[in-house]
mmCIF file with all atom_site columns, C-alpha atoms in Angstrom:
data_model
loop_
_atom_site.group_PDB
_atom_site.id
_atom_site.type_symbol
_atom_site.label_atom_id
_atom_site.label_alt_id
_atom_site.label_comp_id
_atom_site.label_asym_id
_atom_site.label_entity_id
_atom_site.label_seq_id
_atom_site.pdbx_PDB_ins_code
_atom_site.Cartn_x
_atom_site.Cartn_y
_atom_site.Cartn_z
_atom_site.occupancy
_atom_site.B_iso_or_equiv
_atom_site.pdbx_formal_charge
_atom_site.auth_seq_id
_atom_site.auth_comp_id
_atom_site.auth_asym_id
_atom_site.auth_atom_id
_atom_site.pdbx_PDB_model_num
ATOM 1   C CA . MET A 1 1   ? -1.485  -19.816 -7.572  1.00 52.00 ? 1   MET A CA 1
ATOM 2   C CA . LEU A 1 2   ? -4.171  -17.175 -7.944  1.00 68.00 ? 2   LEU A CA 1
ATOM 3   C CA . ASP A 1 3   ? -4.122  -14.834 -10.925 1.00 93.00 ? 3   ASP A CA 1
ATOM 4   C CA . LYS A 1 4   ? -3.646  -11.885 -8.554  1.00 92.00 ? 4   LYS A CA 1
ATOM 5   C CA . ASP A 1 5   ? -0.590  -13.567 -7.022  1.00 94.00 ? 5   ASP A CA 1
ATOM 6   C CA . ARG A 1 6   ? 0.848   -14.317 -10.438 1.00 95.00 ? 6   ARG A CA 1
ATOM 7   C CA . ILE A 1 7   ? 0.339   -10.718 -11.545 1.00 96.00 ? 7   ILE A CA 1
ATOM 8   C CA . ILE A 1 8   ? 1.998   -9.436  -8.365  1.00 97.00 ? 8   ILE A CA 1
ATOM 9   C CA . LEU A 1 9   ? 4.998   -11.694 -9.001  1.00 96.00 ? 9   LEU A CA 1
ATOM 10  C CA . ASP A 1 10  ? 5.182   -10.286 -12.536 1.00 97.00 ? 10  ASP A CA 1
ATOM 11  C CA . ILE A 1 11  ? 5.117   -6.744  -11.126 1.00 97.00 ? 11  ILE A CA 1
ATOM 12  C CA . VAL A 1 12  ? 7.911   -7.614  -8.681  1.00 98.00 ? 12  VAL A CA 1
ATOM 13  C CA . ALA A 1 13  ? 9.959   -9.114  -11.529 1.00 97.00 ? 13  ALA A CA 1
ATOM 14  C CA . ARG A 1 14  ? 9.634   -5.825  -13.459 1.00 96.00 ? 14  ARG A CA 1
ATOM 15  C CA . ASP A 1 15  ? 9.984   -3.495  -10.452 1.00 95.00 ? 15  ASP A CA 1
ATOM 16  C CA . ALA A 1 16  ? 12.170  -5.109  -7.801  1.00 96.00 ? 16  ALA A CA 1
ATOM 17  C CA . ARG A 1 17  ? 12.012  -2.134  -5.408  1.00 97.00 ? 17  ARG A CA 1
ATOM 18  C CA . TYR A 1 18  ? 9.226   -3.756  -3.391  1.00 98.00 ? 18  TYR A CA 1
ATOM 19  C CA . ARG A 1 19  ? 8.580   -7.316  -2.287  1.00 98.00 ? 19  ARG A CA 1
ATOM 20  C CA . ALA A 1 20  ? 5.337   -9.146  -3.000  1.00 98.00 ? 20  ALA A CA 1
ATOM 21  C CA . GLU A 1 21  ? 4.358   -8.881  0.669   1.00 98.00 ? 21  GLU A CA 1
ATOM 22  C CA . ALA A 1 22  ? 4.084   -5.103  0.303   1.00 98.00 ? 22  ALA A CA 1
ATOM 23  C CA . TYR A 1 23  ? 1.558   -5.538  -2.512  1.00 98.00 ? 23  TYR A CA 1
ATOM 24  C CA . ASP A 1 24  ? -0.454  -8.026  -0.462  1.00 97.00 ? 24  ASP A CA 1
ATOM 25  C CA . PHE A 1 25  ? -0.386  -5.604  2.472   1.00 98.00 ? 25  PHE A CA 1
ATOM 26  C CA . VAL A 1 26  ? -1.936  -2.898  0.285   1.00 97.00 ? 26  VAL A CA 1
ATOM 27  C CA . PHE A 1 27  ? -4.878  -5.209  -0.403  1.00 95.00 ? 27  PHE A CA 1
ATOM 28  C CA . ASP A 1 28  ? -5.144  -5.917  3.331   1.00 96.00 ? 28  ASP A CA 1
ATOM 29  C CA . ALA A 1 29  ? -5.140  -2.163  4.027   1.00 95.00 ? 29  ALA A CA 1
ATOM 30  C CA . LEU A 1 30  ? -7.845  -1.606  1.410   1.00 93.00 ? 30  LEU A CA 1
ATOM 31  C CA . ASP A 1 31  ? -10.008 -4.324  2.985   1.00 92.00 ? 31  ASP A CA 1
ATOM 32  C CA . PHE A 1 32  ? -9.342  -2.816  6.415   1.00 92.00 ? 32  PHE A CA 1
ATOM 33  C CA . THR A 1 33  ? -10.466 0.604   5.158   1.00 91.00 ? 33  THR A CA 1
ATOM 34  C CA . LEU A 1 34  ? -13.698 -0.780  3.728   1.00 89.00 ? 34  LEU A CA 1
ATOM 35  C CA . GLN A 1 35  ? -14.420 -2.705  6.950   1.00 87.00 ? 35  GLN A CA 1
ATOM 36  C CA . GLN A 1 36  ? -13.826 0.433   9.017   1.00 84.00 ? 36  GLN A CA 1
ATOM 37  C CA . ARG A 1 37  ? -16.305 2.293   6.822   1.00 78.00 ? 37  ARG A CA 1
ATOM 38  C CA . GLY A 1 38  ? -18.940 -0.388  7.251   1.00 78.00 ? 38  GLY A CA 1
ATOM 39  C CA . GLY A 1 39  ? -19.829 -0.407  3.557   1.00 68.00 ? 39  GLY A CA 1
ATOM 40  C CA . GLY A 1 40  ? -20.644 2.340   1.146   1.00 68.00 ? 40  GLY A CA 1
ATOM 41  C CA . ALA A 1 41  ? -18.447 3.574   -1.667  1.00 70.00 ? 41  ALA A CA 1
ATOM 42  C CA . LYS A 1 42  ? -15.636 1.278   -2.728  1.00 80.00 ? 42  LYS A CA 1
ATOM 43  C CA . HIS A 1 43  ? -13.218 3.998   -3.821  1.00 86.00 ? 43  HIS A CA 1
ATOM 44  C CA . VAL A 1 44  ? -10.452 4.653   -1.315  1.00 89.00 ? 44  VAL A CA 1
ATOM 45  C CA . THR A 1 45  ? -8.250  7.741   -1.437  1.00 91.00 ? 45  THR A CA 1
ATOM 46  C CA . GLY A 1 46  ? -4.496  7.736   -0.953  1.00 92.00 ? 46  GLY A CA 1
ATOM 47  C CA . ARG A 1 47  ? -4.901  9.412   2.424   1.00 93.00 ? 47  ARG A CA 1
ATOM 48  C CA . GLU A 1 48  ? -7.442  6.764   3.510   1.00 92.00 ? 48  GLU A CA 1
ATOM 49  C CA . ILE A 1 49  ? -5.193  3.906   2.398   1.00 94.00 ? 49  ILE A CA 1
ATOM 50  C CA . MET A 1 50  ? -2.274  5.393   4.293   1.00 95.00 ? 50  MET A CA 1
ATOM 51  C CA . GLY A 1 51  ? -4.371  5.772   7.434   1.00 95.00 ? 51  GLY A CA 1
ATOM 52  C CA . SER A 1 52  ? -5.221  2.084   7.205   1.00 94.00 ? 52  SER A CA 1
ATOM 53  C CA . VAL A 1 53  ? -1.605  1.160   6.428   1.00 96.00 ? 53  VAL A CA 1
ATOM 54  C CA . LYS A 1 54  ? -0.561  2.877   9.659   1.00 96.00 ? 54  LYS A CA 1
ATOM 55  C CA . ASP A 1 55  ? -3.298  1.312   11.782  1.00 96.00 ? 55  ASP A CA 1
ATOM 56  C CA . LEU A 1 56  ? -2.929  -2.165  10.300  1.00 97.00 ? 56  LEU A CA 1
ATOM 57  C CA . ALA A 1 57  ? 0.874   -2.149  10.527  1.00 97.00 ? 57  ALA A CA 1
ATOM 58  C CA . ILE A 1 58  ? 0.670   -1.187  14.201  1.00 96.00 ? 58  ILE A CA 1
ATOM 59  C CA . GLN A 1 59  ? -1.994  -3.829  14.818  1.00 96.00 ? 59  GLN A CA 1
ATOM 60  C CA . GLN A 1 60  ? -0.119  -6.616  13.009  1.00 96.00 ? 60  GLN A CA 1
ATOM 61  C CA . PHE A 1 61  ? 3.530   -5.777  13.683  1.00 96.00 ? 61  PHE A CA 1
ATOM 62  C CA . GLY A 1 62  ? 3.592   -3.410  16.664  1.00 94.00 ? 62  GLY A CA 1
ATOM 63  C CA . PHE A 1 63  ? 6.961   -1.806  17.267  1.00 91.00 ? 63  PHE A CA 1
ATOM 64  C CA . LEU A 1 64  ? 8.443   -3.953  14.483  1.00 95.00 ? 64  LEU A CA 1
ATOM 65  C CA . ALA A 1 65  ? 6.317   -2.205  11.823  1.00 96.00 ? 65  ALA A CA 1
ATOM 66  C CA . PRO A 1 66  ? 9.137   0.014   10.469  1.00 95.00 ? 66  PRO A CA 1
ATOM 67  C CA . SER A 1 67  ? 11.470  -2.983  10.208  1.00 96.00 ? 67  SER A CA 1
ATOM 68  C CA . VAL A 1 68  ? 8.873   -5.154  8.493   1.00 97.00 ? 68  VAL A CA 1
ATOM 69  C CA . LEU A 1 69  ? 7.988   -2.431  5.988   1.00 97.00 ? 69  LEU A CA 1
ATOM 70  C CA . ALA A 1 70  ? 11.681  -1.722  5.345   1.00 97.00 ? 70  ALA A CA 1
ATOM 71  C CA . SER A 1 71  ? 12.293  -5.428  4.670   1.00 98.00 ? 71  SER A CA 1
ATOM 72  C CA . TRP A 1 72  ? 9.661   -5.102  1.922   1.00 98.00 ? 72  TRP A CA 1
ATOM 73  C CA . GLY A 1 73  ? 11.459  -2.072  0.447   1.00 98.00 ? 73  GLY A CA 1
ATOM 74  C CA . VAL A 1 74  ? 8.938   0.402   1.877   1.00 98.00 ? 74  VAL A CA 1
ATOM 75  C CA . HIS A 1 75  ? 10.438  3.374   3.718   1.00 97.00 ? 75  HIS A CA 1
ATOM 76  C CA . ARG A 1 76  ? 7.914   6.179   3.258   1.00 96.00 ? 76  ARG A CA 1
ATOM 77  C CA . THR A 1 77  ? 4.350   6.847   2.197   1.00 97.00 ? 77  THR A CA 1
ATOM 78  C CA . ASN A 1 78  ? 5.502   7.633   -1.350  1.00 97.00 ? 78  ASN A CA 1
ATOM 79  C CA . ASP A 1 79  ? 6.554   3.983   -1.697  1.00 98.00 ? 79  ASP A CA 1
ATOM 80  C CA . PHE A 1 80  ? 2.973   2.887   -1.084  1.00 97.00 ? 80  PHE A CA 1
ATOM 81  C CA . GLY A 1 81  ? 1.887   5.286   -3.825  1.00 97.00 ? 81  GLY A CA 1
ATOM 82  C CA . GLU A 1 82  ? 4.277   3.569   -6.225  1.00 98.00 ? 82  GLU A CA 1
ATOM 83  C CA . ILE A 1 83  ? 2.899   0.176   -5.191  1.00 98.00 ? 83  ILE A CA 1
ATOM 84  C CA . VAL A 1 84  ? -0.714  1.311   -5.629  1.00 97.00 ? 84  VAL A CA 1
ATOM 85  C CA . PHE A 1 85  ? 0.006   2.718   -9.072  1.00 97.00 ? 85  PHE A CA 1
ATOM 86  C CA . ASN A 1 86  ? 1.867   -0.453  -10.089 1.00 97.00 ? 86  ASN A CA 1
ATOM 87  C CA . LEU A 1 87  ? -1.318  -2.335  -9.134  1.00 97.00 ? 87  LEU A CA 1
ATOM 88  C CA . ILE A 1 88  ? -3.414  0.125   -11.133 1.00 96.00 ? 88  ILE A CA 1
ATOM 89  C CA . GLU A 1 89  ? -1.186  -0.299  -14.183 1.00 96.00 ? 89  GLU A CA 1
ATOM 90  C CA . ALA A 1 90  ? -1.552  -4.081  -13.828 1.00 96.00 ? 90  ALA A CA 1
ATOM 91  C CA . ASP A 1 91  ? -5.378  -3.702  -13.692 1.00 94.00 ? 91  ASP A CA 1
ATOM 92  C CA . LEU A 1 92  ? -5.595  -5.091  -10.162 1.00 95.00 ? 92  LEU A CA 1
ATOM 93  C CA . LEU A 1 93  ? -6.895  -1.753  -8.853  1.00 94.00 ? 93  LEU A CA 1
ATOM 94  C CA . GLN A 1 94  ? -8.833  1.047   -10.462 1.00 93.00 ? 94  GLN A CA 1
ATOM 95  C CA . LYS A 1 95  ? -8.420  4.775   -10.096 1.00 92.00 ? 95  LYS A CA 1
ATOM 96  C CA . THR A 1 96  ? -10.537 7.824   -10.639 1.00 92.00 ? 96  THR A CA 1
ATOM 97  C CA . ALA A 1 97  ? -9.499  10.821  -12.711 1.00 92.00 ? 97  ALA A CA 1
ATOM 98  C CA . ASN A 1 98  ? -8.552  12.575  -9.469  1.00 92.00 ? 98  ASN A CA 1
ATOM 99  C CA . ASP A 1 99  ? -6.170  9.899   -8.153  1.00 94.00 ? 99  ASP A CA 1
ATOM 100 C CA . ARG A 1 100 ? -2.465  10.709  -8.434  1.00 95.00 ? 100 ARG A CA 1
ATOM 101 C CA . ARG A 1 101 ? 0.828   9.376   -7.119  1.00 95.00 ? 101 ARG A CA 1
ATOM 102 C CA . GLU A 1 102 ? 1.226   12.705  -5.349  1.00 95.00 ? 102 GLU A CA 1
ATOM 103 C CA . ASP A 1 103 ? -1.731  11.764  -3.105  1.00 94.00 ? 103 ASP A CA 1
ATOM 104 C CA . PHE A 1 104 ? 0.767   9.590   -1.191  1.00 95.00 ? 104 PHE A CA 1
ATOM 105 C CA . HIS A 1 105 ? 3.562   12.158  -1.029  1.00 95.00 ? 105 HIS A CA 1
ATOM 106 C CA . GLU A 1 106 ? 5.008   12.516  2.469   1.00 93.00 ? 106 GLU A CA 1
ATOM 107 C CA . LEU A 1 107 ? 1.707   12.067  4.303   1.00 94.00 ? 107 LEU A CA 1
ATOM 108 C CA . TYR A 1 108 ? 3.604   11.129  7.459   1.00 94.00 ? 108 TYR A CA 1
ATOM 109 C CA . GLU A 1 109 ? 7.014   10.002  8.617   1.00 93.00 ? 109 GLU A CA 1
ATOM 110 C CA . PHE A 1 110 ? 7.216   6.359   9.597   1.00 92.00 ? 110 PHE A CA 1
ATOM 111 C CA . SER A 1 111 ? 9.479   7.293   12.507  1.00 90.00 ? 111 SER A CA 1
ATOM 112 C CA . ASP A 1 112 ? 6.694   9.518   13.884  1.00 91.00 ? 112 ASP A CA 1
ATOM 113 C CA . VAL A 1 113 ? 3.751   7.123   13.611  1.00 92.00 ? 113 VAL A CA 1
ATOM 114 C CA . PHE A 1 114 ? 5.481   3.831   14.445  1.00 88.00 ? 114 PHE A CA 1
ATOM 115 C CA . GLU A 1 115 ? 7.088   4.842   17.756  1.00 78.00 ? 115 GLU A CA 1
#
């Protein structure tokens, strides 16, 4: 098991709101964002992550995206903010002085974007 996977399992043991798959999906969304950019700065904003979450969820899960995310405990964009900040607190991600949980607050409704 990779160290990252072990750390994610530790996070899930401490904060059982979200399944490990949700944490892995955040890393996939970050990679997706960086690929879409074609390089450059590595820092990704909350709004950028959530744009990639939407696009990647549609690409991978189609109309099942809301159900898949809900099965992971994720029901709104704020949940992804909690996941990101759990990863930051576990030193798996870094933040700038400007990054806040509020950056993920109600950016969109899942029911609107996953129709």
